[in-house]
Amino acid sequence: MENPAQNLRVDSARLWNSLMEIAEIGATPAGGCNRQALTDEDREGRDLFVRWCRDIGCEIRVDRMGNIFARRPGADNSSPAVITGSHLDTQPTGGKFDGVYGVLAGLEVLRTLEDNGIRTKAPLELVVWTNEEGARFSPAMVGSGVWAGEFSLEYGHSRADKSGITIGEELERIGYLGTEPVLPRAIKASFEAHIEQGPILEKQEQVIGVVTGVQGIRWYDVIFHGMPCHAGPTPMEDRRDPVQALSMLCERLYREVRAYSEDARITCGDLRAAPGSRNTVPEEVVLALDLRHPIPEGLNHLHGSLYRLAEQVQEETGTRVEVREEWYSPPVAFDENCIDAVSRAVQTLGYSNRRMVSGAGHDSVYVSRVAPVSMIFVPCEGGLSHNEAESAEPGHLEAGCNVLLHAMLKAAEL
Ligand code: HGY
Ligand code: MN
Ligand code: MN
Ligand code: MN
C-alpha cells in the first residue's frame, strides 16, 4: 500500500510569506535584518514565532537559556521526539534567511501535517536556539551549547556584550528566562535546514546539500599592548605602537593560512583600539580572530601558527602580544542514518544534490553531542551570507523544506 505521505508537499507561498513577514522585524534600510540576540527585535521575532506555533496547537516550553521548544504531540508521546529548528538571531548586517529559514521551514512542516490531518507516531519538536550567531554575545551557539552540556548555565548567563550587559539580564528583560531546566530530553533524530552560506551548490547547480558534518572553529582575542603617547611630538622610533605589531602579525598569519591549505579560513571581523583617539597611540588593540579548518590536524596547525607568529612579532617589536582563547568547536561528523534519511528524501523527491561539509557553524554541532543529526542545505545567491544582500530562491527554499518534511516523517515513523 502506498504511503499516504508520499505525495505530501509543503506550501511554498506560505513559507515565503512567513519569511518575508518575520524579515520586517529588524529590517535594515539596505534590505537585510538586524535582530541581534536578545534585543527587542529578537523578542518580537520570538513572540511572532510562538504565536504561529500556538496557532497550530503546539505546546510551548522555554528553558533557562531562552531556548524555545514548540512540541507537536505524536500518536506515541512516550517515544523520543524528532526535532528540527535553528535560530532567529542575526548578525548586525544579517540577511533574511540565515537561521530563520531553518526555523520557518520547520514551522511549514508542522503546518503541512496539520493541514493534512497527519499525526506522526513520534512527537515532533521545533526549536529556536538562543544566540547562535555569537555576534552580540560570544561564543556562538551558546544556547544549544549549554543545552548539550558543553557550557554551564552560569557560564551561559554570564556572557556579556560590549556594553557589559549579560545574557542572563537580557533573557529576564525580554521575558524569555524560561523555567525549564536546560537539559536534552530523549531525541530520536534532528534535522536542520539552512542556506549554504557559501558558493558551492549554486556553482555546481545542485538544489540540495546533504550535510555530512561541520568544520572546526577556534575563536581568539589577540591583545596588542602598546604605550599610549602623543601622535605629534613622539618620534616613530620611540613608540611601542600596537597597530604596527598587529599589522605584522596579520600579514604573516594570513600568508601562512593561505599557503597551508585552501580549506583553511582566517577572519578578523572585529577590531577595537583603546582609548580610541586618533591623535593618541593606542594603549591596546584587541583583534577578534576566527580560524577554521575541516579536520582537527588542520585546525591545530593554524593554532600553532598563531602562537608561533605572535611570539615572533612580540620579540621583533617589543610590543606584548597576548593570545586569549575564546572558543573551540571541534570538527563534527553527523550521523550516518540521518544523512541517509536526508539522501533518501532527496531521491524520493528527485532533487539534484551533493554531500558536503558545512563551512559555517550551526546549533546542530551541539545537538549532535546528544542526538543523531544531519542538515539540509539550499543554495543562496552568490553564496553570500552575513550580508544584507543575502538572498535565496523560493523554489530552493521549498525544495529544502520538502526534504525536511520527508526526512522527519521517515525518522518519526509516520
Ligand atoms: O560563525 C558561524 O559559523 C555561525 O554563523 N555562528
Ligand atoms: Mn545560521
Ligand atoms: Mn550566521
Ligand atoms: Mn550559523
Coordinates of C-alpha atoms and ligand atoms in Angstrom, one line a residue:
M1 CA 0.0 0.0 0.0
E2 CA 1.4 3.4 -1.0
N3 CA 2.4 5.6 2.0
P4 CA -0.2 8.4 2.1
A5 CA 2.5 10.9 3.0
Q6 CA 4.5 10.1 -0.1
N7 CA 2.8 12.9 -2.1
L8 CA 2.9 15.4 0.7
R9 CA 4.4 18.7 -0.3
V10 CA 4.8 22.0 1.6
D11 CA 3.1 25.3 0.8
S12 CA 5.9 27.3 -0.8
A13 CA 4.0 30.6 -0.8
R14 CA 3.1 30.3 2.9
L15 CA 6.8 29.6 3.7
W16 CA 8.0 32.6 1.7
N17 CA 5.3 34.9 3.2
S18 CA 6.3 33.9 6.7
L19 CA 9.9 34.5 5.9
M20 CA 9.1 38.0 4.5
E21 CA 6.8 38.8 7.5
I22 CA 9.5 38.0 10.1
A23 CA 12.1 39.8 7.9
E24 CA 10.2 43.0 8.7
I25 CA 11.3 42.7 12.3
G26 CA 14.7 44.4 12.5
A27 CA 14.6 45.2 8.8
T28 CA 17.5 47.4 7.7
P29 CA 17.4 50.1 5.0
A30 CA 19.7 48.1 2.8
G31 CA 17.2 45.2 2.8
G32 CA 18.8 43.0 5.5
C33 CA 17.9 42.1 9.1
N34 CA 19.4 43.3 12.4
R35 CA 17.8 41.1 15.0
Q36 CA 20.8 40.6 17.3
A37 CA 20.4 38.1 20.2
L38 CA 18.0 39.1 23.0
T39 CA 17.4 42.6 21.6
D40 CA 13.8 43.9 21.4
E41 CA 13.8 42.9 17.8
D42 CA 14.8 39.3 18.8
R43 CA 12.0 39.3 21.3
E44 CA 9.5 40.5 18.7
G45 CA 10.6 37.7 16.3
R46 CA 10.3 35.1 19.2
D47 CA 6.9 36.4 20.1
L48 CA 5.7 36.0 16.5
F49 CA 7.2 32.5 16.3
V50 CA 5.4 31.5 19.5
R51 CA 2.1 32.8 18.2
W52 CA 2.4 31.0 14.9
C53 CA 3.2 27.7 16.8
R54 CA 0.3 28.1 19.2
D55 CA -2.0 28.8 16.2
I56 CA -1.4 25.2 15.1
G57 CA -1.8 23.8 18.6
C58 CA 1.9 23.3 19.6
E59 CA 2.8 23.2 23.3
I60 CA 5.5 25.8 24.1
R61 CA 8.3 25.4 26.6
V62 CA 11.2 27.8 27.2
D63 CA 14.3 26.7 29.1
R64 CA 16.6 28.8 31.3
M65 CA 18.8 29.7 28.4
G66 CA 15.8 31.1 26.5
N67 CA 15.8 28.1 24.0
I68 CA 12.1 27.8 22.8
F69 CA 10.7 24.2 22.2
A70 CA 7.3 24.0 20.3
R71 CA 6.1 20.4 20.6
R72 CA 3.5 18.7 18.3
P73 CA 2.3 15.6 20.1
G74 CA 2.6 12.3 18.3
A75 CA 0.5 9.1 18.5
D76 CA 3.0 7.7 20.9
N77 CA 4.3 10.5 23.2
S78 CA 6.4 8.1 25.2
S79 CA 8.6 7.9 22.1
P80 CA 11.6 10.2 21.8
A81 CA 10.9 13.3 19.7
V82 CA 12.1 14.1 16.2
I83 CA 13.4 17.7 16.3
T84 CA 14.2 20.4 13.9
G85 CA 14.9 24.1 14.2
S86 CA 17.6 26.8 14.1
H87 CA 18.0 30.4 15.2
L88 CA 16.2 33.7 14.9
D89 CA 19.0 36.0 15.9
T90 CA 21.0 37.6 13.1
Q91 CA 24.3 39.3 12.5
P92 CA 24.2 43.2 12.8
T93 CA 24.1 43.3 9.0
G94 CA 22.5 39.9 8.5
G95 CA 20.1 38.7 5.8
K96 CA 16.5 37.4 5.6
F97 CA 17.4 33.7 5.6
D98 CA 20.4 32.7 7.8
G99 CA 18.8 30.7 10.7
V100 CA 15.3 31.9 10.3
Y101 CA 14.9 29.7 7.2
G102 CA 15.5 26.6 9.4
V103 CA 13.0 27.8 11.9
L104 CA 10.3 28.6 9.4
A105 CA 10.9 25.5 7.3
G106 CA 10.3 23.5 10.5
L107 CA 7.1 25.5 11.1
E108 CA 6.0 24.9 7.5
V109 CA 6.5 21.1 8.0
L110 CA 4.2 21.3 11.1
R111 CA 1.6 23.4 9.3
T112 CA 1.6 20.9 6.4
L113 CA 1.0 18.0 8.7
E114 CA -1.8 19.9 10.4
D115 CA -3.4 20.8 7.1
N116 CA -3.4 17.2 6.1
G117 CA -4.5 15.8 9.5
I118 CA -1.4 13.7 9.7
R119 CA -0.3 12.5 13.2
T120 CA 3.2 11.1 13.3
K121 CA 3.9 8.3 15.7
A122 CA 6.8 10.1 17.4
P123 CA 6.2 13.7 18.8
L124 CA 7.9 16.5 16.8
E125 CA 9.7 19.5 18.3
L126 CA 10.6 22.7 16.6
V127 CA 13.4 24.6 18.4
V128 CA 14.7 28.2 18.4
W129 CA 18.2 28.3 19.9
T130 CA 19.5 31.3 21.7
N131 CA 22.4 33.4 20.4
E132 CA 23.5 31.1 17.6
E133 CA 25.4 33.9 15.8
G134 CA 27.8 34.9 18.5
A135 CA 27.7 38.5 17.2
R136 CA 26.4 40.2 20.3
F137 CA 27.5 37.6 22.9
S138 CA 30.5 35.3 22.4
P139 CA 30.7 32.4 21.8
A140 CA 28.4 31.5 19.0
M141 CA 25.8 28.7 19.6
V142 CA 25.9 29.2 23.3
G143 CA 22.1 28.4 23.8
S144 CA 22.5 24.9 22.2
G145 CA 25.9 24.6 23.8
V146 CA 24.6 25.0 27.3
W147 CA 21.6 22.6 26.4
A148 CA 24.1 20.0 25.2
G149 CA 26.3 20.3 28.3
E150 CA 29.2 22.0 26.6
F151 CA 28.9 25.1 28.8
S152 CA 27.4 25.5 32.3
L153 CA 24.3 27.6 32.7
E154 CA 26.2 30.1 34.8
Y155 CA 28.7 30.5 32.0
G156 CA 25.9 30.9 29.5
H157 CA 24.1 33.5 31.6
S158 CA 27.4 35.4 32.4
R159 CA 28.3 36.1 28.7
A160 CA 28.3 39.9 28.3
D161 CA 28.1 42.1 25.2
K162 CA 30.4 45.1 24.6
S163 CA 28.4 47.3 26.9
G164 CA 28.7 44.7 29.7
I165 CA 25.0 43.6 29.6
T166 CA 24.8 39.8 30.2
I167 CA 22.7 37.1 28.5
G168 CA 21.0 36.4 31.9
E169 CA 20.0 40.0 32.3
E170 CA 18.7 40.2 28.7
L171 CA 16.7 36.9 29.0
E172 CA 15.0 38.4 32.0
R173 CA 14.4 41.8 30.4
I174 CA 12.7 40.3 27.2
G175 CA 10.7 37.7 29.2
Y176 CA 12.5 34.6 27.8
L177 CA 14.2 33.4 31.0
G178 CA 12.2 30.2 31.0
T179 CA 11.7 27.9 33.9
E180 CA 12.5 24.6 32.2
P181 CA 15.9 23.0 33.0
V182 CA 18.4 23.3 30.2
L183 CA 18.6 19.6 29.6
P184 CA 18.1 17.4 26.5
R185 CA 15.1 15.2 26.5
A186 CA 15.2 11.9 24.6
I187 CA 15.6 12.7 20.9
K188 CA 15.2 10.2 18.1
A189 CA 16.7 12.4 15.3
S190 CA 17.4 16.0 14.5
F191 CA 17.4 17.8 11.1
E192 CA 18.2 21.4 10.5
A193 CA 17.5 23.2 7.2
H194 CA 19.8 26.1 6.4
I195 CA 21.1 28.2 3.4
E196 CA 24.6 27.0 2.5
Q197 CA 26.1 30.5 3.1
G198 CA 28.8 29.6 0.5
P199 CA 29.1 29.3 -3.3
I200 CA 29.3 25.5 -3.9
L201 CA 25.7 24.5 -4.5
E202 CA 25.0 27.5 -6.8
K203 CA 28.2 27.0 -8.7
Q204 CA 27.6 23.3 -9.2
E205 CA 23.8 23.9 -9.9
Q206 CA 22.8 21.5 -7.1
V207 CA 19.5 22.2 -5.3
I208 CA 20.2 20.3 -2.1
G209 CA 23.3 19.9 0.1
V210 CA 23.2 16.7 2.2
V211 CA 25.4 17.9 5.1
T212 CA 27.7 15.2 6.5
G213 CA 29.4 17.4 9.1
V214 CA 30.7 20.8 10.2
Q215 CA 34.3 22.2 10.1
G216 CA 36.2 23.1 13.2
I217 CA 36.2 26.7 14.6
R218 CA 38.5 28.4 17.0
W219 CA 37.9 32.0 18.3
Y220 CA 40.6 34.1 20.0
D221 CA 41.0 37.6 21.3
V222 CA 44.6 38.8 20.4
I223 CA 45.5 41.8 22.6
F224 CA 48.4 44.0 21.5
H225 CA 49.7 46.1 24.5
G226 CA 51.1 49.5 23.4
M227 CA 52.5 52.6 25.1
P228 CA 50.0 55.5 24.7
C229 CA 51.8 58.7 23.7
H230 CA 51.2 61.9 21.7
A231 CA 50.7 61.4 17.9
G232 CA 52.7 64.6 17.2
P233 CA 56.0 65.1 19.2
T234 CA 56.8 61.4 19.7
P235 CA 59.3 60.2 17.1
M236 CA 58.3 56.9 15.4
E237 CA 61.4 55.0 16.7
D238 CA 60.4 56.0 20.3
R239 CA 56.9 54.4 20.1
R240 CA 55.5 51.0 21.0
D241 CA 52.6 51.1 18.6
P242 CA 50.3 48.1 18.9
V243 CA 48.9 48.8 15.4
Q244 CA 52.3 48.1 13.9
A245 CA 52.6 44.8 15.7
L246 CA 49.0 43.9 14.7
S247 CA 49.7 44.6 11.0
M248 CA 52.9 42.5 11.1
L249 CA 51.0 39.5 12.7
C250 CA 48.1 39.7 10.3
E251 CA 50.3 39.9 7.3
R252 CA 52.3 36.9 8.3
L253 CA 49.3 34.9 9.6
Y254 CA 47.1 35.5 6.5
R255 CA 50.1 34.4 4.3
E256 CA 50.7 31.2 6.3
V257 CA 47.0 30.3 6.5
R258 CA 46.5 30.7 2.7
A259 CA 49.7 28.8 2.0
Y260 CA 48.7 25.9 4.3
S261 CA 45.5 24.7 2.6
E262 CA 42.7 26.1 0.5
D263 CA 40.3 24.8 3.2
A264 CA 41.8 26.9 5.9
R265 CA 40.0 30.1 6.8
I266 CA 41.1 33.2 8.8
T267 CA 38.8 36.1 9.6
C268 CA 39.4 39.3 11.7
G269 CA 35.8 40.6 11.9
D270 CA 36.2 42.9 14.9
L271 CA 39.0 45.3 15.9
R272 CA 39.0 47.6 18.9
A273 CA 41.5 50.3 19.9
A274 CA 41.6 51.9 23.3
P275 CA 41.4 54.7 24.2
G276 CA 40.2 55.1 20.6
S277 CA 41.5 58.6 19.9
R278 CA 43.0 59.5 16.5
N279 CA 45.9 61.5 18.0
T280 CA 47.0 59.1 20.7
V281 CA 49.0 55.9 20.0
P282 CA 46.7 53.2 21.4
E283 CA 47.3 51.6 24.8
E284 CA 45.9 48.4 23.4
V285 CA 44.3 47.0 20.3
V286 CA 42.1 43.9 20.5
L287 CA 41.7 41.7 17.4
A288 CA 38.8 39.2 17.4
L289 CA 40.1 36.3 15.4
D290 CA 38.2 33.4 13.8
L291 CA 40.2 30.4 12.5
R292 CA 38.6 27.4 10.7
H293 CA 39.6 24.1 9.2
P294 CA 37.6 20.9 8.3
I295 CA 40.0 18.5 10.1
P296 CA 41.4 18.5 13.7
E297 CA 45.0 18.4 12.5
G298 CA 44.4 21.4 10.2
L299 CA 42.8 23.5 13.0
N300 CA 45.7 22.6 15.4
H301 CA 48.2 23.6 12.7
L302 CA 46.6 27.0 12.4
H303 CA 46.5 27.3 16.2
G304 CA 50.3 26.6 16.3
S305 CA 51.0 29.2 13.6
L306 CA 49.1 31.8 15.6
Y307 CA 51.1 31.3 18.8
R308 CA 54.5 31.0 17.0
L309 CA 53.9 34.2 14.9
A310 CA 52.6 36.1 17.9
E311 CA 55.8 35.2 19.8
Q312 CA 57.9 36.3 16.8
V313 CA 56.2 39.7 16.5
Q314 CA 56.4 40.3 20.2
E315 CA 60.2 39.7 20.0
E316 CA 60.7 41.9 17.0
T317 CA 58.6 44.8 18.1
G318 CA 58.8 44.8 21.9
T319 CA 55.0 45.0 21.9
R320 CA 53.5 42.4 24.3
V321 CA 51.1 40.2 22.3
E322 CA 48.6 38.3 24.4
V323 CA 46.5 35.5 22.8
R324 CA 43.3 34.6 24.7
E325 CA 41.3 31.6 23.6
E326 CA 37.6 32.4 23.4
W327 CA 36.0 29.2 21.9
Y328 CA 36.8 25.9 20.4
S329 CA 34.3 23.9 18.4
P330 CA 36.0 20.8 17.0
P331 CA 35.1 19.4 13.6
V332 CA 31.9 17.3 13.7
A333 CA 30.8 14.3 11.7
F334 CA 27.0 13.9 11.5
D335 CA 25.0 10.6 12.0
E336 CA 25.0 8.2 9.0
N337 CA 21.4 7.2 9.5
C338 CA 20.2 10.8 9.5
I339 CA 22.4 11.5 6.5
D340 CA 20.8 8.6 4.7
A341 CA 17.3 9.8 5.7
V342 CA 18.1 13.1 4.0
S343 CA 19.5 11.3 1.0
R344 CA 16.5 9.1 0.6
A345 CA 14.2 12.0 0.9
V346 CA 16.2 13.8 -1.8
Q347 CA 16.0 10.7 -4.1
T348 CA 12.2 10.4 -3.5
L349 CA 11.7 14.0 -4.4
G350 CA 14.1 13.9 -7.3
Y351 CA 16.2 16.9 -6.4
S352 CA 19.8 17.4 -7.7
N353 CA 22.1 17.1 -4.7
R354 CA 25.6 16.6 -3.3
R355 CA 27.1 15.7 0.0
M356 CA 29.1 18.4 1.7
V357 CA 30.7 19.6 5.0
S358 CA 29.4 22.9 6.4
G359 CA 31.8 25.8 6.5
A360 CA 29.5 27.6 8.9
G361 CA 28.9 26.6 12.5
H362 CA 25.3 25.7 13.4
D363 CA 23.4 24.6 16.5
S364 CA 23.4 21.1 15.0
V365 CA 27.0 20.9 16.1
Y366 CA 26.0 20.8 19.8
V367 CA 22.7 18.9 19.1
S368 CA 24.9 16.2 17.6
R369 CA 26.5 15.7 21.0
V370 CA 23.2 14.3 22.3
A371 CA 21.3 13.1 19.3
P372 CA 21.7 11.7 15.8
V373 CA 21.8 14.7 13.4
S374 CA 22.0 15.8 9.8
M375 CA 21.4 19.1 8.0
I376 CA 19.9 20.1 4.7
F377 CA 21.4 23.0 2.7
V378 CA 19.9 25.0 -0.1
P379 CA 21.8 27.5 -2.3
C380 CA 22.0 31.2 -1.6
E381 CA 22.6 33.8 -4.3
G382 CA 26.3 34.3 -5.0
G383 CA 27.0 32.2 -1.9
L384 CA 26.6 35.4 0.1
S385 CA 25.6 35.4 3.8
H386 CA 26.2 37.6 6.9
N387 CA 25.4 40.3 4.4
E388 CA 22.3 42.4 3.9
A389 CA 22.1 41.3 0.3
E390 CA 21.7 37.6 1.3
S391 CA 19.1 36.1 -1.0
A392 CA 17.6 32.7 -1.9
E393 CA 15.1 31.4 -4.5
P394 CA 11.6 30.4 -3.3
G395 CA 11.9 27.2 -5.3
H396 CA 15.1 26.2 -3.5
L397 CA 13.7 27.1 -0.1
E398 CA 10.6 25.0 -0.9
A399 CA 12.8 22.0 -2.0
G400 CA 14.8 22.1 1.2
C401 CA 11.6 22.2 3.2
N402 CA 10.1 19.2 1.3
V403 CA 13.3 17.3 2.1
L404 CA 13.0 18.3 5.7
L405 CA 9.3 17.1 5.7
H406 CA 10.1 13.7 4.3
A407 CA 13.3 13.2 6.4
M408 CA 11.3 14.0 9.5
L409 CA 8.4 11.7 8.6
K410 CA 10.8 8.9 7.9
A411 CA 12.5 9.3 11.3
A412 CA 9.2 9.8 13.1
E413 CA 7.9 6.5 11.6
L414 CA 4.8 8.1 10.2
Ligands
HGY1 O1 30.0 31.5 12.9 C1 29.3 30.8 12.3 O2 29.6 30.0 11.5 C2 27.8 30.9 12.6 O3 27.2 31.9 11.8 N1 27.5 31.1 14.0
MN2 MN 22.9 30.4 10.9
MN3 MN 25.2 33.1 10.8
MN4 MN 25.4 29.7 11.9

